[in-house]
C-alpha cells in the first residue's frame, strides 16, 4: 500500500513539474532542467523500495568489519544451487497425468473385425485358408489388440514427454475417479504398439503367395488410436502444488545470534548466513516504519547522480548544455536503467548481458569522449544500486566502458567496431577471472554461463550500435559515418562547386588538409572539420568570378565597383552558402561552419581601400560579415586555416621565413579582431596550430619551387 501511495505521489509531482516547467519555457535554463528532473522522477519511481545492506559481502575474503550479531530473527535462505537441486529432485519424482478412454478398445476391435471380414469375403482364397483366417487368425489379432489397449497407448504429447526424461519414468492413469501409477515401459506409444502387432502377425503361419499378399492389405495403424490422453490441466496443477511445498528456507538465525566475527574468513556457510541476513535486512528497511526515509534517501542519491551531469556540462562545457543534448543524455540514462532493472528483477538472464559500453559509444559519437566517460560512470553507479554483487559489476563495466571510448575514435572504420567489441569481450573475461583469483584463489567458481553472457554483451554492442542512425534523425546529430558520406567529393553540392568555381574547390581541399592536421593535434574531430572545410565556401558558386582565386589573368570585375559594393558581394557568399546548404539538406553542424568561417570579421582589402578613399568616414558596418563567431575548436581552426591558405596563395615570396611571418601575421590579425574569443582554443592550441600551418605551407611551396626549378633547367637545356 505504501508503495502504491509513493508511486501515486511521485506521478502527481511529475505531472505538476512538467506543467510548471513547460509554462516557463521562456527561461532557457529551466527548460534545460526539465529532462534532468524527469530522469530523476523516472529512476526514483523504478528504484526498488528496499534498503541497502551496509556491508559488501565477498566470499573467500576476511570479514574486516565488527562482529555481526542478528538484530532480529532471520530465516536461513537456501542458496540458488540448493533450490535448483531440490527443484530437479521434485521434477525427477513427478510424473504426468493421463485420462484412460476405456470405450475406445471395443470400438476399435469392432471396426477391425468388420473390415477384416469384409476384405476376407472379397478375396479369392481357398476355403481352408478363409477358415484359418476367420477362426484362428482373427481371434488372435482381436486378443492382441485388446492386450495393447489394456497396457495403454499413450498420446505422444511434447509437454508430457518432457516429464519423462528420468531414469525410471512413470505416468498416472486416471480411470473414473481413481489414478494408478504405471511405469512407462509398461505402456505403448502409437508406433510401439504398431510394431508389437506387426511382430505378432509375422509369427502367424503363411500360406500361398496370395495369402501373404492379402495380409499386406490390413492397415493396423488406423486401429491403434491413443486411449491414454494427456491431461495438461491436472498435470500443471499437481506440479505447481508440489513446487509450492518447496521451502525457500532451511533453518533459522535467532535474534542475538552471532553471524560472523571480525577477522573470520567468509566461507560457504557464513556467506549463506550473511546473504540471508542481508536479504531480510533490506526488506525490513524498505517496508518498515522508515519507508519514507528510504524514499527520501533514494531521491537525494539519484538527484546527486543526475545533477552531476548537469553541473559537469554547466562548468566544463556550457556550449553542450542544450535542451536537445539533455533529452538525449537522459533518455539514454533512463533507457539503460529500465532495461537493467527489468533483467535483475525478472531473473530472465544476467545483468552482464546489458551492453552498457554502447552508452559510452553513443555519447562519444555525438558529444565527445570526456562527457562519454563521465556519463558512463554515473550510469554504472546508478545501476549498481540494483545490481547483484555491485563491486564486481562496477569494476567490469568501468573497464569495458573505458575501452569502448578509447577505440570509438575510429568508429567510422567498420573493422574498428568489431575490434573494439572483441577487446571489450576480452576485458570482461580477464577482469572476471581476475576477480575469481582475488576472491577464491582458484577457478573452482568459474561459471561458463557468465562467459556466455559476456559474449552476448559483445554481440549486442554490435547490434545496438545500428541505433546511431535513429538517434541522428531524432536529435539532429551527425555521426562520423554521416561525415564520411558528406565528405565524398561526388556529393552533388561539391560537384557543383568543382564545376562552377574550380579554384575555390581546390582552395577548400587545401583548407581541409590544413585544418584536419591541426585539429588532430589539439584533440578535435578531424572528420568534422574536413566536412566543414569542404563546404565552407560553397556560396561562391553564385558569383564565382568575384573571388580572386577564380579570376582570369588581367580581368577583375571589382575594378568597376565601389568598395562598398564589392564588400557586399564578398559578404553575400556566406548567406548564399547557408541557403544552398539548407536546400541540399546539409546537417546544421555543417551549416555552422559556413556561418562562422568569417565570423564578424572585416573584408580587410575593401575596408582598407574604402578608408583610403574616405579618410573621414566613421560608419564601416558595410564591411563587416554578419555571421557568428566560432564557438567550437573545429570552427576556430577552420577560420584560421581559411585565412592562412588564402593569404599564402596571394603571397609573392614563398620562402620558409616568409611563410612563417605570414602565418604569424594572419593569426595575430584574427586574434586582434577578437573573433576567436568565443571559441575554446587555448594559447597552447593556437601555438600548436601555427607550427602545423608553417610546416604544411613550407612543404607545399618547397615542392612547388622544386618543380619550377626543374622546369626552368629543362627549358635552359
C-alpha positions in Angstrom: 0.0 0.0 0.0 2.8 2.4 0.9 4.5 1.6 -2.4 1.3 2.4 -4.3 1.0 5.7 -2.4 4.6 6.7 -3.1 4.2 5.9 -6.8 1.0 7.9 -7.0 2.6 10.8 -5.2 5.6 10.8 -7.4 3.5 10.7 -10.5 1.5 13.7 -9.3 4.7 15.6 -8.7 6.0 14.6 -12.1 2.8 16.0 -13.8 3.0 19.2 -11.7 6.7 19.6 -12.6 6.0 19.1 -16.3 3.2 21.6 -16.3 5.3 24.2 -14.4 8.5 23.8 -16.4 6.8 23.8 -19.8 5.0 27.0 -18.9 8.4 28.5 -18.0 9.8 27.6 -21.4 10.9 31.2 -22.0 13.5 30.7 -19.3 16.1 28.5 -21.1 17.8 27.2 -18.0 14.6 26.0 -16.6 13.7 24.3 -19.9 17.1 22.6 -19.9 16.5 21.4 -16.4 13.3 19.6 -17.3 14.9 16.4 -18.8 17.1 16.1 -15.7 14.1 16.4 -13.4 12.1 13.9 -15.5 15.0 11.5 -15.3 15.2 11.8 -11.5 11.5 11.2 -11.1 11.5 8.2 -13.6 14.5 6.5 -11.9 13.2 7.0 -8.4 9.9 5.5 -9.4 11.7 2.5 -10.8 14.0 2.1 -7.8 13.1 -0.9 -5.6 11.7 0.0 -2.2 14.3 -2.0 -0.4 17.1 -0.9 1.9 20.8 -1.3 1.2 22.9 -3.6 3.3 25.8 -1.5 4.8 28.5 -4.2 4.1 29.9 -5.7 0.9 29.9 -9.5 1.2 32.6 -11.3 -0.8 33.0 -15.0 -0.3 36.6 -16.2 0.4 37.6 -12.8 1.9 38.2 -11.9 5.5 35.4 -10.2 7.4 37.0 -6.9 8.3 34.0 -5.2 10.0 32.7 -5.5 13.5 31.4 -8.8 14.8 27.9 -9.1 13.3 25.0 -10.1 15.5 21.5 -10.6 14.3 19.1 -7.8 15.4 16.1 -9.9 14.7 15.1 -13.4 13.8 16.2 -14.3 10.3 15.1 -17.3 8.1 18.2 -19.0 6.7 17.5 -18.9 3.0 18.7 -21.7 0.7 21.2 -20.9 -2.0 20.3 -20.9 -5.7 22.2 -24.1 -6.1 20.3 -25.8 -3.3 16.9 -24.6 -4.7 17.9 -25.7 -8.2 18.8 -29.2 -6.9 15.6 -29.5 -4.9 13.5 -28.4 -7.9 15.3 -31.0 -10.0 14.6 -33.7 -7.4 10.9 -32.8 -7.5 10.9 -32.9 -11.2 12.6 -36.3 -11.2 9.9 -37.7 -8.9 7.0 -36.0 -10.7 5.0 -37.8 -13.5 2.3 -36.5 -15.8 -1.4 -37.5 -15.7 -3.3 -39.3 -18.5 -7.1 -39.9 -18.9 -7.9 -43.5 -19.8 -10.6 -43.9 -22.5 -12.0 -47.3 -21.7 -14.6 -47.3 -24.5 -12.1 -46.9 -27.3 -10.8 -50.5 -27.3 -14.3 -52.0 -28.0 -14.9 -49.5 -30.9 -11.5 -50.3 -32.5 -11.9 -54.1 -32.2 -15.4 -54.0 -33.7 -14.2 -51.8 -36.5 -11.2 -54.0 -37.2 -13.4 -57.2 -37.2 -15.8 -55.6 -39.7 -13.1 -54.6 -42.1 -11.3 -57.9 -41.7 -14.4 -60.0 -42.6 -15.3 -57.6 -45.4 -11.9 -58.0 -47.0 -12.0 -61.7 -46.5 -15.2 -62.1 -48.5 -13.8 -60.1 -51.4 -10.6 -62.2 -51.7 -10.4 -65.2 -53.9 -8.9 -67.6 -51.4 -9.4 -71.3 -50.8 -12.0 -72.4 -48.2 -9.2 -73.8 -45.9 -7.4 -70.5 -46.0 -10.5 -68.5 -45.3 -11.5 -70.8 -42.5 -8.0 -70.4 -40.9 -8.1 -66.6 -41.2 -11.6 -66.4 -39.7 -11.4 -69.0 -37.0 -7.8 -68.8 -35.9 -6.0 -65.5 -37.1 -8.9 -63.1 -36.4 -9.3 -64.1 -32.7 -5.5 -63.9 -32.2 -5.4 -60.4 -33.6 -8.5 -59.3 -31.6 -6.8 -60.6 -28.4 -3.6 -58.8 -29.2 -5.3 -55.5 -29.9 -7.2 -55.8 -26.6 -3.9 -56.6 -24.9 -2.3 -53.4 -26.4 -5.2 -51.3 -25.2 -5.1 -52.9 -21.8 -1.4 -51.8 -21.4 -2.4 -48.4 -22.8 -1.4 -46.4 -25.9 -0.1 -43.0 -24.7 -0.7 -39.8 -26.6 2.6 -38.6 -27.9 2.5 -35.1 -26.3 5.6 -32.9 -26.2 5.0 -31.4 -22.7 4.1 -34.8 -21.2 7.3 -36.4 -22.7 9.4 -33.6 -21.1 8.5 -35.0 -17.7 9.7 -38.5 -18.6 13.4 -37.8 -19.1 14.3 -39.6 -15.9 15.8 -42.9 -15.0 12.5 -44.7 -14.3 9.8 -42.7 -15.9 6.1 -43.4 -15.0 2.7 -41.9 -15.6 -0.5 -41.6 -13.6 -3.5 -43.2 -15.4 -6.9 -41.8 -14.4 -9.8 -44.3 -14.8 -13.0 -43.0 -13.4 -12.2 -41.4 -10.0 -9.0 -43.3 -9.4 -5.4 -42.7 -10.5 -3.0 -45.6 -10.9 0.8 -45.2 -11.3 2.2 -47.1 -14.1 5.8 -47.3 -15.5 6.3 -46.0 -19.0 7.9 -49.2 -20.1 4.6 -51.0 -19.4 2.7 -48.8 -21.9 3.0 -48.1 -25.6 3.4 -45.1 -27.9 1.4 -45.5 -31.1 4.4 -46.5 -33.2 5.5 -49.0 -30.5 2.0 -50.6 -30.4 2.1 -50.9 -34.2 5.5 -52.5 -34.1 4.3 -55.0 -31.5 1.2 -56.1 -33.5 3.3 -56.4 -36.7 5.7 -58.8 -35.0 2.7 -60.9 -33.9 1.3 -61.1 -37.4 4.7 -62.1 -38.7 4.6 -65.2 -36.4 1.3 -66.4 -37.9 1.5 -69.2 -40.4 1.6 -68.0 -44.1 0.0 -70.0 -46.9 0.4 -69.2 -50.5 1.8 -66.0 -52.0 -1.8 -64.8 -52.5 -2.3 -65.4 -48.8 0.8 -63.3 -47.9 -0.3 -60.5 -50.3 -3.7 -60.3 -48.6 -2.1 -59.7 -45.2 -0.4 -56.6 -46.6 -3.8 -55.0 -47.2 -4.6 -54.9 -43.5 -3.7 -51.4 -42.2 -3.3 -51.9 -38.5 -2.3 -48.3 -37.8 -5.8 -47.0 -38.1 -7.0 -49.3 -35.3 -4.3 -48.1 -32.8 -5.5 -44.7 -31.6 -4.2 -43.5 -28.2 -6.5 -44.3 -25.3 -4.3 -42.6 -22.7 -4.8 -38.8 -23.3 -2.6 -36.3 -21.6 -4.4 -34.2 -19.0 -2.4 -30.9 -19.1 -4.6 -29.0 -16.5 -4.3 -31.7 -13.9 -0.6 -32.2 -14.5 0.2 -28.5 -14.2 -1.8 -28.0 -11.1 -0.2 -31.0 -9.5 3.3 -29.8 -10.5 2.6 -26.3 -9.1 1.2 -27.8 -5.9 4.5 -29.8 -5.4 6.6 -26.7 -6.1 4.6 -24.6 -3.7 5.6 -27.0 -0.9 9.3 -26.3 -1.7 10.6 -24.4 1.2 12.9 -21.4 0.5 14.5 -21.6 3.9 16.4 -24.2 5.8 16.8 -23.2 9.5 16.8 -20.0 11.4 19.1 -17.3 12.7 17.8 -16.2 16.1 17.9 -12.7 17.4 21.2 -12.1 19.2 22.9 -15.0 17.5 26.4 -14.3 16.1 26.5 -14.4 12.3 30.2 -13.8 11.7 33.1 -12.5 13.8 35.7 -9.8 13.0 38.6 -11.4 11.1 36.7 -14.6 10.3 37.0 -15.9 6.7 33.7 -15.9 4.8 33.2 -19.5 3.8 30.2 -21.1 2.2 28.2 -21.4 5.5 28.9 -17.9 6.7 28.3 -16.5 3.2 24.9 -18.2 3.2 24.1 -16.6 6.7 25.3 -13.2 5.6 23.2 -13.3 2.4 20.1 -14.3 4.3 20.7 -11.5 6.8 21.3 -9.0 4.0 18.1 -10.1 2.2 15.9 -9.8 5.4 17.6 -6.5 6.4 16.9 -4.8 3.1 13.3 -6.0 3.1 12.8 -4.7 6.7 14.3 -1.3 5.9 12.1 -1.0 2.8 8.8 -1.9 4.3 9.2 -0.9 7.9 8.2 2.4 9.5 11.2 4.2 7.9 9.8 3.7 4.4 9.6 7.5 3.8 13.2 8.0 4.9 14.2 5.3 2.4 12.3 7.2 -0.4 13.9 10.5 0.6 17.3 8.9 0.5 16.7 7.5 -3.0 15.5 10.9 -4.2 18.6 12.6 -2.8 21.0 10.0 -4.2 19.5 9.8 -7.7 19.3 13.7 -7.8 23.0 13.9 -6.9 24.0 11.5 -9.7 21.8 13.0 -12.4 22.5 16.6 -11.5 26.3 15.8 -11.5 25.9 15.5 -15.3 24.1 18.9 -15.5 26.9 20.6 -13.4 29.6 18.9 -15.4 28.2 20.4 -18.6 27.5 23.8 -16.9 31.0 24.2 -15.6 33.2 22.4 -18.2 31.3 22.6 -21.5 28.4 25.1 -21.3 28.1 25.1 -25.1 26.8 21.5 -24.9 24.3 22.3 -22.2 21.2 22.4 -24.5 17.7 21.1 -24.3 18.4 18.6 -27.1 21.5 17.2 -25.5 19.8 17.0 -22.1 17.0 15.0 -23.7 19.5 12.7 -25.4 21.6 12.0 -22.3 18.6 11.5 -20.0 16.8 9.2 -22.4 19.9 7.0 -22.6 20.2 7.0 -18.8 16.6 6.1 -18.2 16.6 3.5 -21.0 19.6 1.6 -19.7 18.3 1.8 -16.1 14.9 0.4 -17.2 16.4 -2.5 -19.1 18.8 -3.3 -16.2 16.0 -3.2 -13.6 13.8 -5.4 -15.7 16.6 -8.0 -16.2 17.6 -8.0 -12.5 14.0 -8.4 -11.1 12.6 -10.7 -13.8 15.5 -13.2 -13.4 15.3 -13.5 -17.1 19.1 -13.5 -17.6 22.3 -11.9 -16.2 22.8 -8.2 -15.7 26.0 -8.6 -17.7 24.0 -9.0 -20.9 23.2 -5.3 -20.8 25.6 -3.6 -23.2 26.5 -0.6 -21.1 29.5 0.1 -23.2 27.1 1.2 -26.0 26.0 4.1 -23.8 29.6 5.4 -23.8 29.9 4.9 -27.5 26.6 6.8 -28.2 27.6 9.7 -26.1 31.1 9.8 -27.5 29.9 9.6 -31.1 27.8 12.8 -30.7 29.2 14.7 -27.7 32.8 13.8 -27.1 34.9 11.3 -25.1 35.1 13.2 -21.8 31.4 13.6 -21.4 31.0 10.0 -22.5 33.2 8.6 -19.8 31.6 10.8 -17.1 28.0 9.7 -18.1 29.2 6.1 -18.3 30.5 6.3 -14.7 27.2 7.9 -13.5 25.1 5.2 -15.3 27.2 2.4 -13.8 27.0 3.8 -10.3 23.2 4.2 -10.6 22.6 0.7 -11.9 25.0 -0.7 -9.3 22.3 0.2 -6.7 20.1 -2.6 -8.1 22.8 -5.0 -9.5 23.8 -8.1 -7.5 27.5 -8.0 -6.5 27.8 -4.3 -7.1 31.6 -4.2 -6.7 32.2 -6.7 -9.4 29.6 -5.1 -11.6 31.3 -1.7 -11.3 34.8 -3.0 -12.0 33.8 -5.0 -15.1 31.7 -2.3 -16.7 34.1 0.6 -16.0 36.9 -1.3 -17.8 34.5 -2.1 -20.7 33.3 1.5 -21.0 36.9 2.9 -20.9 37.9 0.5 -23.7 34.8 1.4 -25.7 35.7 5.1 -25.6 39.4 4.5 -26.4 38.5 2.6 -29.6 35.4 4.6 -30.6 37.6 7.3 -32.1 37.8 5.3 -35.3 34.3 4.0 -35.3 33.8 5.3 -38.9 36.0 2.4 -39.9 34.0 -0.8 -39.9 36.8 -3.0 -38.7 37.4 -0.8 -35.6 33.9 -1.5 -34.2 34.4 -5.3 -34.4 38.0 -5.0 -33.0 36.8 -2.8 -30.1 34.0 -5.3 -29.4 36.5 -8.2 -29.2 38.6 -6.1 -26.8 35.6 -5.4 -24.6 34.7 -9.1 -24.5 38.3 -9.9 -23.6 38.3 -7.2 -20.9 35.1 -8.7 -19.3 36.6 -12.2 -19.3 40.0 -11.2 -17.9 38.5 -8.9 -15.3 36.0 -11.7 -14.3 38.8 -14.3 -14.0 41.0 -11.8 -12.1 38.1 -11.3 -9.6 37.9 -15.1 -9.1 41.6 -15.3 -8.4 41.4 -12.5 -5.9 38.3 -13.8 -4.2 38.8 -17.6 -4.2 42.4 -18.1 -5.2 41.3 -20.7 -7.8 38.9 -21.2 -10.7 36.5 -23.6 -8.9 33.7 -21.0 -9.1 34.3 -20.2 -12.8 30.9 -20.0 -14.5 30.7 -20.7 -18.2 27.3 -19.0 -18.1 29.0 -15.7 -17.3 31.4 -16.1 -20.1 28.5 -16.7 -22.4 26.7 -13.6 -21.0 29.9 -11.5 -21.8 29.7 -12.9 -25.4 26.1 -11.9 -25.7 27.0 -8.4 -24.4 29.6 -8.1 -27.2 27.1 -9.2 -29.8 24.5 -6.7 -28.5 27.1 -3.9 -28.7 27.4 -4.5 -32.5 23.6 -4.9 -32.9 22.6 -1.8 -30.8 25.3 0.4 -32.5 23.0 0.5 -35.5 20.7 2.7 -33.4 23.1 5.6 -34.1 21.2 6.3 -37.3 17.9 6.6 -35.3 19.5 9.0 -32.8 20.8 11.1 -35.6 17.3 11.5 -37.0 15.6 12.1 -33.7 18.0 14.5 -32.2 19.6 16.0 -35.3 23.1 14.8 -34.6 25.8 13.9 -37.1 27.9 10.7 -36.7 31.3 10.1 -38.2 29.7 7.7 -40.7 27.5 10.5 -41.9 30.5 12.8 -42.1 32.3 10.2 -44.3 29.4 10.3 -46.7 29.3 14.1 -46.7 33.0 14.4 -47.5 32.7 12.3 -50.6 33.6 14.7 -53.4 30.9 13.0 -55.6 28.2 14.7 -53.5 26.0 16.9 -55.7 26.9 20.2 -53.9 30.7 19.5 -54.1 30.4 18.6 -57.8 28.6 21.9 -58.3 31.4 23.8 -56.6 34.0 21.9 -58.7 32.2 22.8 -61.9 31.3 26.5 -61.3 34.2 27.5 -59.0 37.1 25.0 -59.6 39.7 27.2 -57.9 37.5 27.7 -54.9 37.1 23.9 -54.8 40.9 23.4 -54.8 41.2 26.1 -52.1 38.6 24.2 -50.0 40.6 21.0 -50.4 43.8 22.7 -49.2 42.0 24.3 -46.2 40.6 20.9 -45.4 44.1 19.4 -45.3 45.5 22.2 -43.1 42.5 22.2 -40.7 42.3 18.4 -40.4 46.0 18.1 -39.5 45.8 20.9 -36.9 42.6 19.6 -35.3 44.0 16.1 -34.9 46.9 17.6 -32.8 44.7 19.6 -30.5 42.1 17.0 -29.8 39.2 17.9 -32.1 37.2 15.9 -34.7 39.2 15.7 -37.9 36.3 14.3 -40.0 34.0 17.1 -38.8 36.5 19.9 -39.7 37.2 18.3 -43.0 33.5 18.3 -43.9 33.1 21.9 -42.8 36.2 22.9 -44.8 34.9 21.3 -48.0 31.6 23.2 -47.7 32.5 26.5 -46.1 32.9 28.5 -49.3 30.0 26.8 -51.2 28.3 30.1 -51.5 30.9 31.3 -54.0 29.2 29.3 -56.8 26.7 32.2 -57.2 29.3 34.8 -58.1 32.4 32.8 -58.7 34.3 35.4 -60.8 34.1 38.0 -58.0 36.6 35.9 -55.9 40.2 36.3 -56.8 41.1 32.6 -57.0 38.5 32.1 -59.8 39.6 35.2 -61.9 41.4 35.1 -65.1 44.7 37.0 -65.5 44.0 40.6 -66.4 40.3 40.6 -65.5 38.9 41.7 -62.2 35.1 42.6 -62.1 35.7 44.6 -58.9 37.6 47.2 -61.0 34.3 48.9 -61.9 32.7 48.7 -58.5 32.8 50.8 -55.4 34.4 49.2 -52.3 31.0 49.0 -50.6 29.5 47.1 -53.5 32.5 44.8 -53.7 32.3 44.1 -50.0 28.6 43.4 -50.2 29.2 40.7 -52.9 32.0 39.2 -50.9 30.0 39.1 -47.7 27.0 37.7 -49.5 28.7 34.4 -50.2 28.1 33.4 -46.5 24.3 33.9 -46.9 24.3 32.2 -50.3 26.2 29.3 -48.9 23.8 28.9 -46.0 20.8 28.9 -48.4 22.5 26.3 -50.7 23.3 24.1 -47.7 19.7 24.2 -46.5 18.5 23.4 -50.0 20.7 20.4 -50.2 19.8 19.4 -46.6 23.2 19.5 -45.1 23.3 19.0 -41.3 23.1 22.1 -39.1 26.6 21.4 -37.7 28.0 21.8 -41.3 25.9 25.0 -41.9 27.5 26.4 -38.7 30.9 26.2 -40.4 29.6 28.3 -43.3 28.2 30.9 -40.9 31.3 31.1 -38.7 34.2 30.8 -41.1 34.5 34.6 -41.2 32.6 35.3 -38.0 32.1 39.0 -37.5 35.4 40.0 -39.1 36.0 42.6 -41.8 36.6 42.3 -45.5 40.1 43.6 -45.0 41.1 44.6 -48.5 38.0 46.6 -49.4 37.8 48.0 -45.9 41.4 49.4 -46.4 40.5 50.8 -49.9 37.4 52.5 -48.5 39.5 54.1 -45.7 42.0 55.4 -48.2 39.1 56.9 -50.3 37.2 58.2 -47.3 39.6 59.1 -44.5 36.9 60.9 -42.5 34.3 58.1 -42.6 33.1 56.7 -39.3 30.5 54.1 -40.4 32.2 50.9 -41.6 29.3 48.5 -40.9 29.1 47.6 -44.6 32.5 45.9 -44.4 31.7 43.5 -41.6 30.5 40.0 -42.0 27.2 39.4 -40.3 27.9 35.8 -39.3 28.6 34.3 -35.9 32.0 33.9 -34.3 33.4 30.4 -34.0 32.3 28.6 -30.8 34.0 25.2 -31.3 37.6 24.1 -31.8 36.8 22.9 -35.2 35.2 26.1 -36.4 38.0 28.2 -35.0 40.7 26.1 -36.7 38.8 26.3 -40.0 38.7 30.1 -39.8 42.5 30.2 -39.2 43.2 27.6 -42.0 41.0 29.5 -44.4 42.7 32.8 -43.8 46.2 31.4 -43.9 45.6 29.4 -47.1 44.1 32.4 -48.9 47.0 34.6 -47.8 49.6 32.1 -48.9 48.0 32.0 -52.4 48.4 35.7 -52.8 51.9 35.9 -51.4 54.7 36.7 -53.9 57.6 35.2 -51.8 57.3 31.6 -50.5 60.5 31.1 -48.6 60.3 29.4 -45.2 60.9 32.7 -43.4 58.2 34.4 -45.4 55.7 31.6 -44.7 56.4 31.8 -41.0 55.8 35.5 -41.0 52.7 35.2 -43.0 51.2 32.6 -40.6 52.1 34.7 -37.5 50.6 37.9 -39.0 47.4 36.3 -40.2 46.8 34.6 -36.8 47.7 37.8 -34.9 45.2 39.8 -37.0 42.4 37.4 -36.3 43.1 37.3 -32.6 43.2 41.2 -32.6 39.8 41.3 -34.2 38.5 39.2 -31.2 36.6 36.8 -33.3 38.1 33.8 -31.5 37.0 34.9 -28.1 34.0 32.6 -28.0 36.0 29.5 -29.1 37.5 27.1 -26.6 41.0 27.4 -28.2 43.8 28.0 -25.7 47.1 29.8 -26.3 48.8 26.4 -26.4 46.3 25.2 -29.0 47.0 28.4 -31.2 50.7 27.9 -30.9 50.4 24.2 -32.0 48.1 25.3 -34.9 50.6 27.9 -36.1 53.5 25.4 -36.1 51.5 22.9 -38.1 50.4 25.5 -40.6 54.0 26.6 -41.1 55.3 23.1 -41.7 52.5 22.3 -44.1 53.0 25.5 -46.1 56.7 25.0 -46.2 56.3 21.5 -47.6 53.7 22.7 -50.2 55.7 25.7 -51.5 59.1 23.9 -51.2 57.7 21.2 -53.5 56.3 23.8 -56.0 59.6 25.7 -56.0 61.5 22.4 -56.8 59.1 21.7 -59.7 59.6 25.3 -61.1 63.4 24.9 -60.9 63.3 21.6 -62.8 61.1 23.2 -65.5 63.5 26.2 -65.8 66.5 23.9 -66.1 64.9 21.8 -68.8 63.9 24.9 -70.7 67.5 26.2 -70.5 68.9 22.9 -71.7 
